[in-house]
Amino acid sequence: MSNSISVQLIQGPLDSDSRDHAAIGCGAQVVFDGIVRPQEEGAPIIGLKYEAYEPMTTRELMQLAERMIAKHGVSRICVEHSVGLVPVGKVSFRLIVESKHRKEGLQATDEFIDEMKRVVPLWKMAVHGQ
Amino acid sequence: MQIKVLLFGPQAQIAGQSSIEIEVVGEAPTVADVLVALSEGEPALAPSLSVSRLAINQQFAAPGDAVRAADEVALIGMVSGG
């Protein structure tokens, strides 16, 4: 696996700013943070609990990143996803895509997220308050 | 053949457990056979099976792929990452 891909599953919410500087030659760094909203299917929640099926989850995320690099020509993709409980308002998913120009970075970001939500073994369960 | 299928997320919640043991007819069942047996063994899962896939030894499997007794089988459906 190349060093242009990084995937991490992290217990709990993600740090507010854990990213590295963009690689030299990249004119664009797209950072997407997925934040837990206060409602799930119309009902108030206190957080989401995430579950993974390791090591398949990490491998599927890495393979998805490889496909996006090959398809869109972006330079680097970093993925962080929470497992366990993430409270409302906290970040549970971070995708960083680095590219020469913004067009391919934005396209790769959008397609990565669509595909991840469709096929990658990750699940969220709503946690309701008392 | 007795097969244990791992369950996750909403499907584990529907079944009320993180795995289910099912009986599959024949000594050389396929992924499709296992899915049929799952719908019969746990009818509550049936509506979600058409949008689910089986993973065999942590690799997505096709309907015609064989399932062996020693395989790790997981139901991957209703995923909701991100």
PDB file of C-alpha atoms in Angstrom:
ATOM      1  CA  MET A   1       0.000   0.000   0.000  1.00  0.00           C
ATOM      2  CA  SER A   2       1.444   3.424  -0.973  1.00  0.00           C
ATOM      3  CA  ASN A   3       2.228   6.205   1.518  1.00  0.00           C
ATOM      4  CA  SER A   4      -0.314   8.413  -0.293  1.00  0.00           C
ATOM      5  CA  ILE A   5      -3.075   6.792   1.768  1.00  0.00           C
ATOM      6  CA  SER A   6      -3.717   6.884   5.489  1.00  0.00           C
ATOM      7  CA  VAL A   7      -6.656   5.242   7.260  1.00  0.00           C
ATOM      8  CA  GLN A   8      -7.245   5.281  11.007  1.00  0.00           C
ATOM      9  CA  LEU A   9     -10.111   4.061  13.159  1.00  0.00           C
ATOM     10  CA  ILE A  10     -10.075   6.065  16.429  1.00  0.00           C
ATOM     11  CA  GLN A  11     -11.943   5.394  19.641  1.00  0.00           C
ATOM     12  CA  GLY A  12     -14.377   8.232  20.365  1.00  0.00           C
ATOM     13  CA  PRO A  13     -14.550  11.690  18.765  1.00  0.00           C
ATOM     14  CA  LEU A  14     -11.780  12.971  16.502  1.00  0.00           C
ATOM     15  CA  ASP A  15      -9.393  15.759  17.523  1.00  0.00           C
ATOM     16  CA  SER A  16     -10.437  19.179  16.291  1.00  0.00           C
ATOM     17  CA  ASP A  17      -7.294  19.677  14.282  1.00  0.00           C
ATOM     18  CA  SER A  18      -5.146  16.616  13.802  1.00  0.00           C
ATOM     19  CA  ARG A  19      -4.196  17.036  10.177  1.00  0.00           C
ATOM     20  CA  ASP A  20      -0.717  17.446   8.685  1.00  0.00           C
ATOM     21  CA  HIS A  21       0.304  20.132   6.228  1.00  0.00           C
ATOM     22  CA  ALA A  22      -0.458  19.372   2.598  1.00  0.00           C
ATOM     23  CA  ALA A  23       2.152  17.601   0.515  1.00  0.00           C
ATOM     24  CA  ILE A  24       4.460  19.791  -1.571  1.00  0.00           C
ATOM     25  CA  GLY A  25       3.017  20.431  -5.032  1.00  0.00           C
ATOM     26  CA  CYS A  26      -0.604  20.289  -3.898  1.00  0.00           C
ATOM     27  CA  GLY A  27      -2.599  23.420  -4.600  1.00  0.00           C
ATOM     28  CA  ALA A  28      -5.688  22.139  -2.838  1.00  0.00           C
ATOM     29  CA  GLN A  29      -6.448  20.367   0.407  1.00  0.00           C
ATOM     30  CA  VAL A  30     -10.087  19.477   0.895  1.00  0.00           C
ATOM     31  CA  VAL A  31     -10.993  18.698   4.484  1.00  0.00           C
ATOM     32  CA  PHE A  32     -14.409  17.236   5.229  1.00  0.00           C
ATOM     33  CA  ASP A  33     -15.506  16.797   8.829  1.00  0.00           C
ATOM     34  CA  GLY A  34     -18.623  14.760   9.513  1.00  0.00           C
ATOM     35  CA  ILE A  35     -20.280  16.054  12.680  1.00  0.00           C
ATOM     36  CA  VAL A  36     -22.863  14.247  14.775  1.00  0.00           C
ATOM     37  CA  ARG A  37     -26.188  16.082  14.523  1.00  0.00           C
ATOM     38  CA  PRO A  38     -28.625  16.390  17.438  1.00  0.00           C
ATOM     39  CA  GLN A  39     -31.329  14.357  15.688  1.00  0.00           C
ATOM     40  CA  GLU A  40     -31.441  10.988  13.998  1.00  0.00           C
ATOM     41  CA  GLU A  41     -34.528  10.028  11.972  1.00  0.00           C
ATOM     42  CA  GLY A  42     -36.432  12.898  13.560  1.00  0.00           C
ATOM     43  CA  ALA A  43     -35.723  11.908  17.168  1.00  0.00           C
ATOM     44  CA  PRO A  44     -33.329  13.762  19.514  1.00  0.00           C
ATOM     45  CA  ILE A  45     -30.120  11.925  20.378  1.00  0.00           C
ATOM     46  CA  ILE A  46     -27.148  12.478  22.662  1.00  0.00           C
ATOM     47  CA  GLY A  47     -24.703  10.832  20.306  1.00  0.00           C
ATOM     48  CA  LEU A  48     -23.969   8.084  17.798  1.00  0.00           C
ATOM     49  CA  LYS A  49     -22.199   4.835  18.518  1.00  0.00           C
ATOM     50  CA  TYR A  50     -20.097   3.537  15.647  1.00  0.00           C
ATOM     51  CA  GLU A  51     -19.180  -0.048  14.933  1.00  0.00           C
ATOM     52  CA  ALA A  52     -16.593  -1.459  12.541  1.00  0.00           C
ATOM     53  CA  TYR A  53     -15.689  -4.965  11.343  1.00  0.00           C
ATOM     54  CA  GLU A  54     -11.944  -5.035  11.505  1.00  0.00           C
ATOM     55  CA  PRO A  55      -9.710  -5.523   9.634  1.00  0.00           C
ATOM     56  CA  MET A  56     -12.179  -5.528   6.751  1.00  0.00           C
ATOM     57  CA  THR A  57     -13.314  -1.952   7.443  1.00  0.00           C
ATOM     58  CA  THR A  58      -9.812  -0.493   7.256  1.00  0.00           C
ATOM     59  CA  ARG A  59      -8.990  -2.540   4.159  1.00  0.00           C
ATOM     60  CA  GLU A  60     -12.176  -1.433   2.372  1.00  0.00           C
ATOM     61  CA  LEU A  61     -11.445   2.220   3.206  1.00  0.00           C
ATOM     62  CA  MET A  62      -7.893   1.875   1.875  1.00  0.00           C
ATOM     63  CA  GLN A  63      -9.094   0.212  -1.316  1.00  0.00           C
ATOM     64  CA  LEU A  64     -11.685   2.929  -1.787  1.00  0.00           C
ATOM     65  CA  ALA A  65      -8.973   5.569  -1.371  1.00  0.00           C
ATOM     66  CA  GLU A  66      -6.837   3.749  -3.955  1.00  0.00           C
ATOM     67  CA  ARG A  67      -9.709   3.783  -6.439  1.00  0.00           C
ATOM     68  CA  MET A  68     -10.292   7.501  -5.901  1.00  0.00           C
ATOM     69  CA  ILE A  69      -6.590   8.300  -6.385  1.00  0.00           C
ATOM     70  CA  ALA A  70      -6.536   6.236  -9.576  1.00  0.00           C
ATOM     71  CA  LYS A  71      -9.784   7.709 -10.923  1.00  0.00           C
ATOM     72  CA  HIS A  72      -9.342  11.370 -10.030  1.00  0.00           C
ATOM     73  CA  GLY A  73      -5.568  11.746  -9.985  1.00  0.00           C
ATOM     74  CA  VAL A  74      -5.464  13.235  -6.499  1.00  0.00           C
ATOM     75  CA  SER A  75      -2.212  13.075  -4.583  1.00  0.00           C
ATOM     76  CA  ARG A  76      -3.120  11.921  -1.086  1.00  0.00           C
ATOM     77  CA  ILE A  77      -6.144  10.749   0.873  1.00  0.00           C
ATOM     78  CA  CYS A  78      -6.348  10.539   4.655  1.00  0.00           C
ATOM     79  CA  VAL A  79      -9.316   8.983   6.406  1.00  0.00           C
ATOM     80  CA  GLU A  80     -10.186   9.020  10.081  1.00  0.00           C
ATOM     81  CA  HIS A  81     -13.356   7.438  11.403  1.00  0.00           C
ATOM     82  CA  SER A  82     -14.593   7.056  14.941  1.00  0.00           C
ATOM     83  CA  VAL A  83     -15.575   3.812  16.595  1.00  0.00           C
ATOM     84  CA  GLY A  84     -17.518   3.825  19.825  1.00  0.00           C
ATOM     85  CA  LEU A  85     -19.545   6.727  21.156  1.00  0.00           C
ATOM     86  CA  VAL A  86     -19.329  10.202  19.638  1.00  0.00           C
ATOM     87  CA  PRO A  87     -21.435  12.911  21.325  1.00  0.00           C
ATOM     88  CA  VAL A  88     -23.591  15.378  19.420  1.00  0.00           C
ATOM     89  CA  GLY A  89     -21.532  18.223  17.970  1.00  0.00           C
ATOM     90  CA  LYS A  90     -18.316  16.209  17.795  1.00  0.00           C
ATOM     91  CA  VAL A  91     -16.518  14.976  14.688  1.00  0.00           C
ATOM     92  CA  SER A  92     -16.910  11.299  13.843  1.00  0.00           C
ATOM     93  CA  PHE A  93     -15.420  11.235  10.361  1.00  0.00           C
ATOM     94  CA  ARG A  94     -12.653  13.202   8.667  1.00  0.00           C
ATOM     95  CA  LEU A  95     -11.622  12.936   5.049  1.00  0.00           C
ATOM     96  CA  ILE A  96      -8.622  14.897   3.732  1.00  0.00           C
ATOM     97  CA  VAL A  97      -7.978  14.901   0.007  1.00  0.00           C
ATOM     98  CA  GLU A  98      -4.915  16.639  -1.425  1.00  0.00           C
ATOM     99  CA  SER A  99      -4.586  17.439  -5.101  1.00  0.00           C
ATOM    100  CA  LYS A 100      -2.890  19.761  -7.553  1.00  0.00           C
ATOM    101  CA  HIS A 101      -6.126  21.554  -8.323  1.00  0.00           C
ATOM    102  CA  ARG A 102      -9.419  21.887  -6.464  1.00  0.00           C
ATOM    103  CA  LYS A 103     -11.662  20.288  -9.125  1.00  0.00           C
ATOM    104  CA  GLU A 104     -10.353  16.772  -8.760  1.00  0.00           C
ATOM    105  CA  GLY A 105     -10.060  17.173  -4.989  1.00  0.00           C
ATOM    106  CA  LEU A 106     -13.710  18.129  -4.623  1.00  0.00           C
ATOM    107  CA  GLN A 107     -14.841  15.368  -6.996  1.00  0.00           C
ATOM    108  CA  ALA A 108     -12.817  12.715  -5.191  1.00  0.00           C
ATOM    109  CA  THR A 109     -14.127  13.886  -1.823  1.00  0.00           C
ATOM    110  CA  ASP A 110     -17.739  13.701  -2.938  1.00  0.00           C
ATOM    111  CA  GLU A 111     -17.409  10.286  -4.584  1.00  0.00           C
ATOM    112  CA  PHE A 112     -15.412   8.826  -1.685  1.00  0.00           C
ATOM    113  CA  ILE A 113     -18.138   9.755   0.772  1.00  0.00           C
ATOM    114  CA  ASP A 114     -20.925   8.421  -1.475  1.00  0.00           C
ATOM    115  CA  GLU A 115     -19.138   5.106  -1.908  1.00  0.00           C
ATOM    116  CA  MET A 116     -18.200   4.814   1.755  1.00  0.00           C
ATOM    117  CA  LYS A 117     -21.809   5.283   2.775  1.00  0.00           C
ATOM    118  CA  ARG A 118     -22.883   2.654   0.263  1.00  0.00           C
ATOM    119  CA  VAL A 119     -20.440  -0.211   0.802  1.00  0.00           C
ATOM    120  CA  VAL A 120     -17.924   0.152   3.650  1.00  0.00           C
ATOM    121  CA  PRO A 121     -18.622  -1.978   6.762  1.00  0.00           C
ATOM    122  CA  LEU A 122     -19.312   0.806   9.243  1.00  0.00           C
ATOM    123  CA  TRP A 123     -22.500   1.242  11.227  1.00  0.00           C
ATOM    124  CA  LYS A 124     -23.941   3.995  13.414  1.00  0.00           C
ATOM    125  CA  MET A 125     -26.503   3.483  16.137  1.00  0.00           C
ATOM    126  CA  ALA A 126     -28.406   6.321  17.756  1.00  0.00           C
ATOM    127  CA  VAL A 127     -27.917   6.853  21.480  1.00  0.00           C
ATOM    128  CA  HIS A 128     -30.873   8.511  23.145  1.00  0.00           C
ATOM    129  CA  GLY A 129     -30.862  10.394  26.411  1.00  0.00           C
ATOM    130  CA  GLN A 130     -32.677   9.218  29.553  1.00  0.00           C
TER     131      GLN A 130
ATOM    132  CA  MET B   1     -24.255 -27.592   7.443  1.00  0.00           C
ATOM    133  CA  GLN B   2     -24.360 -25.349  10.505  1.00  0.00           C
ATOM    134  CA  ILE B   3     -23.058 -21.853   9.764  1.00  0.00           C
ATOM    135  CA  LYS B   4     -22.466 -18.954  12.126  1.00  0.00           C
ATOM    136  CA  VAL B   5     -23.145 -15.530  10.621  1.00  0.00           C
ATOM    137  CA  LEU B   6     -21.815 -12.387  12.284  1.00  0.00           C
ATOM    138  CA  LEU B   7     -24.246  -9.467  12.533  1.00  0.00           C
ATOM    139  CA  PHE B   8     -23.602  -5.748  12.952  1.00  0.00           C
ATOM    140  CA  GLY B   9     -25.394  -2.474  13.587  1.00  0.00           C
ATOM    141  CA  PRO B  10     -29.146  -2.419  12.883  1.00  0.00           C
ATOM    142  CA  GLN B  11     -29.191  -6.045  11.736  1.00  0.00           C
ATOM    143  CA  ALA B  12     -27.658  -7.183  15.045  1.00  0.00           C
ATOM    144  CA  GLN B  13     -30.273  -5.070  16.794  1.00  0.00           C
ATOM    145  CA  ILE B  14     -33.089  -6.631  14.742  1.00  0.00           C
ATOM    146  CA  ALA B  15     -31.883 -10.153  15.538  1.00  0.00           C
ATOM    147  CA  GLY B  16     -31.156  -9.252  19.146  1.00  0.00           C
ATOM    148  CA  GLN B  17     -27.672 -10.782  18.954  1.00  0.00           C
ATOM    149  CA  SER B  18     -24.274 -10.222  17.341  1.00  0.00           C
ATOM    150  CA  SER B  19     -24.290 -13.567  15.516  1.00  0.00           C
ATOM    151  CA  ILE B  20     -26.770 -16.197  14.426  1.00  0.00           C
ATOM    152  CA  GLU B  21     -26.397 -19.937  13.815  1.00  0.00           C
ATOM    153  CA  ILE B  22     -28.305 -21.213  10.807  1.00  0.00           C
ATOM    154  CA  GLU B  23     -28.729 -24.598   9.193  1.00  0.00           C
ATOM    155  CA  VAL B  24     -27.989 -24.640   5.460  1.00  0.00           C
ATOM    156  CA  VAL B  25     -29.033 -27.668   3.405  1.00  0.00           C
ATOM    157  CA  GLY B  26     -26.297 -29.494   1.510  1.00  0.00           C
ATOM    158  CA  GLU B  27     -22.586 -29.958   1.987  1.00  0.00           C
ATOM    159  CA  ALA B  28     -21.521 -27.282  -0.536  1.00  0.00           C
ATOM    160  CA  PRO B  29     -23.802 -24.298   0.013  1.00  0.00           C
ATOM    161  CA  THR B  30     -23.380 -21.003  -1.782  1.00  0.00           C
ATOM    162  CA  VAL B  31     -23.706 -17.446  -0.546  1.00  0.00           C
ATOM    163  CA  ALA B  32     -27.203 -17.352  -2.058  1.00  0.00           C
ATOM    164  CA  ASP B  33     -28.135 -20.496  -0.085  1.00  0.00           C
ATOM    165  CA  VAL B  34     -26.925 -18.888   3.139  1.00  0.00           C
ATOM    166  CA  LEU B  35     -28.993 -15.763   2.504  1.00  0.00           C
ATOM    167  CA  VAL B  36     -32.102 -17.890   1.943  1.00  0.00           C
ATOM    168  CA  ALA B  37     -31.401 -19.789   5.154  1.00  0.00           C
ATOM    169  CA  LEU B  38     -30.920 -16.489   6.989  1.00  0.00           C
ATOM    170  CA  SER B  39     -34.304 -15.191   5.882  1.00  0.00           C
ATOM    171  CA  GLU B  40     -35.909 -18.433   7.050  1.00  0.00           C
ATOM    172  CA  GLY B  41     -33.958 -18.665  10.289  1.00  0.00           C
ATOM    173  CA  GLU B  42     -34.500 -15.015  11.244  1.00  0.00           C
ATOM    174  CA  PRO B  43     -37.517 -13.671   9.314  1.00  0.00           C
ATOM    175  CA  ALA B  44     -37.070 -10.227  10.857  1.00  0.00           C
ATOM    176  CA  LEU B  45     -33.887  -9.875   8.788  1.00  0.00           C
ATOM    177  CA  ALA B  46     -35.569 -10.796   5.506  1.00  0.00           C
ATOM    178  CA  PRO B  47     -36.525  -7.248   4.397  1.00  0.00           C
ATOM    179  CA  SER B  48     -32.929  -6.048   4.686  1.00  0.00           C
ATOM    180  CA  LEU B  49     -31.249  -8.987   2.942  1.00  0.00           C
ATOM    181  CA  SER B  50     -31.896  -7.726  -0.587  1.00  0.00           C
ATOM    182  CA  VAL B  51     -29.623  -4.756   0.178  1.00  0.00           C
ATOM    183  CA  SER B  52     -27.046  -6.776   2.093  1.00  0.00           C
ATOM    184  CA  ARG B  53     -23.990  -8.757   1.108  1.00  0.00           C
ATOM    185  CA  LEU B  54     -22.118 -11.587   2.753  1.00  0.00           C
ATOM    186  CA  ALA B  55     -18.431 -11.318   3.511  1.00  0.00           C
ATOM    187  CA  ILE B  56     -16.511 -14.597   3.548  1.00  0.00           C
ATOM    188  CA  ASN B  57     -13.274 -14.379   5.521  1.00  0.00           C
ATOM    189  CA  GLN B  58     -13.563 -10.577   5.446  1.00  0.00           C
ATOM    190  CA  GLN B  59     -13.932 -10.322   1.656  1.00  0.00           C
ATOM    191  CA  PHE B  60     -17.182  -9.446  -0.110  1.00  0.00           C
ATOM    192  CA  ALA B  61     -18.572 -12.580  -1.741  1.00  0.00           C
ATOM    193  CA  ALA B  62     -20.714 -13.124  -4.833  1.00  0.00           C
ATOM    194  CA  PRO B  63     -23.998 -15.097  -4.692  1.00  0.00           C
ATOM    195  CA  GLY B  64     -22.429 -18.115  -6.379  1.00  0.00           C
ATOM    196  CA  ASP B  65     -19.368 -18.309  -4.126  1.00  0.00           C
ATOM    197  CA  ALA B  66     -19.011 -21.421  -2.006  1.00  0.00           C
ATOM    198  CA  VAL B  67     -19.263 -21.271   1.786  1.00  0.00           C
ATOM    199  CA  ARG B  68     -17.193 -23.785   3.746  1.00  0.00           C
ATOM    200  CA  ALA B  69     -17.626 -24.886   7.322  1.00  0.00           C
ATOM    201  CA  ALA B  70     -14.414 -23.189   8.476  1.00  0.00           C
ATOM    202  CA  ASP B  71     -15.212 -19.827   6.832  1.00  0.00           C
ATOM    203  CA  GLU B  72     -15.890 -16.651   8.820  1.00  0.00           C
ATOM    204  CA  VAL B  73     -19.212 -15.390   7.482  1.00  0.00           C
ATOM    205  CA  ALA B  74     -20.538 -11.892   8.128  1.00  0.00           C
ATOM    206  CA  LEU B  75     -23.688 -10.139   6.985  1.00  0.00           C
ATOM    207  CA  ILE B  76     -22.806  -6.668   5.707  1.00  0.00           C
ATOM    208  CA  GLY B  77     -25.953  -4.599   5.307  1.00  0.00           C
ATOM    209  CA  MET B  78     -27.563  -1.293   6.291  1.00  0.00           C
ATOM    210  CA  VAL B  79     -24.115   0.287   6.496  1.00  0.00           C
ATOM    211  CA  SER B  80     -24.055   3.876   7.707  1.00  0.00           C
ATOM    212  CA  GLY B  81     -20.529   5.194   7.982  1.00  0.00           C
ATOM    213  CA  GLY B  82     -19.515   8.815   7.678  1.00  0.00           C
TER     214      GLY B  82
END
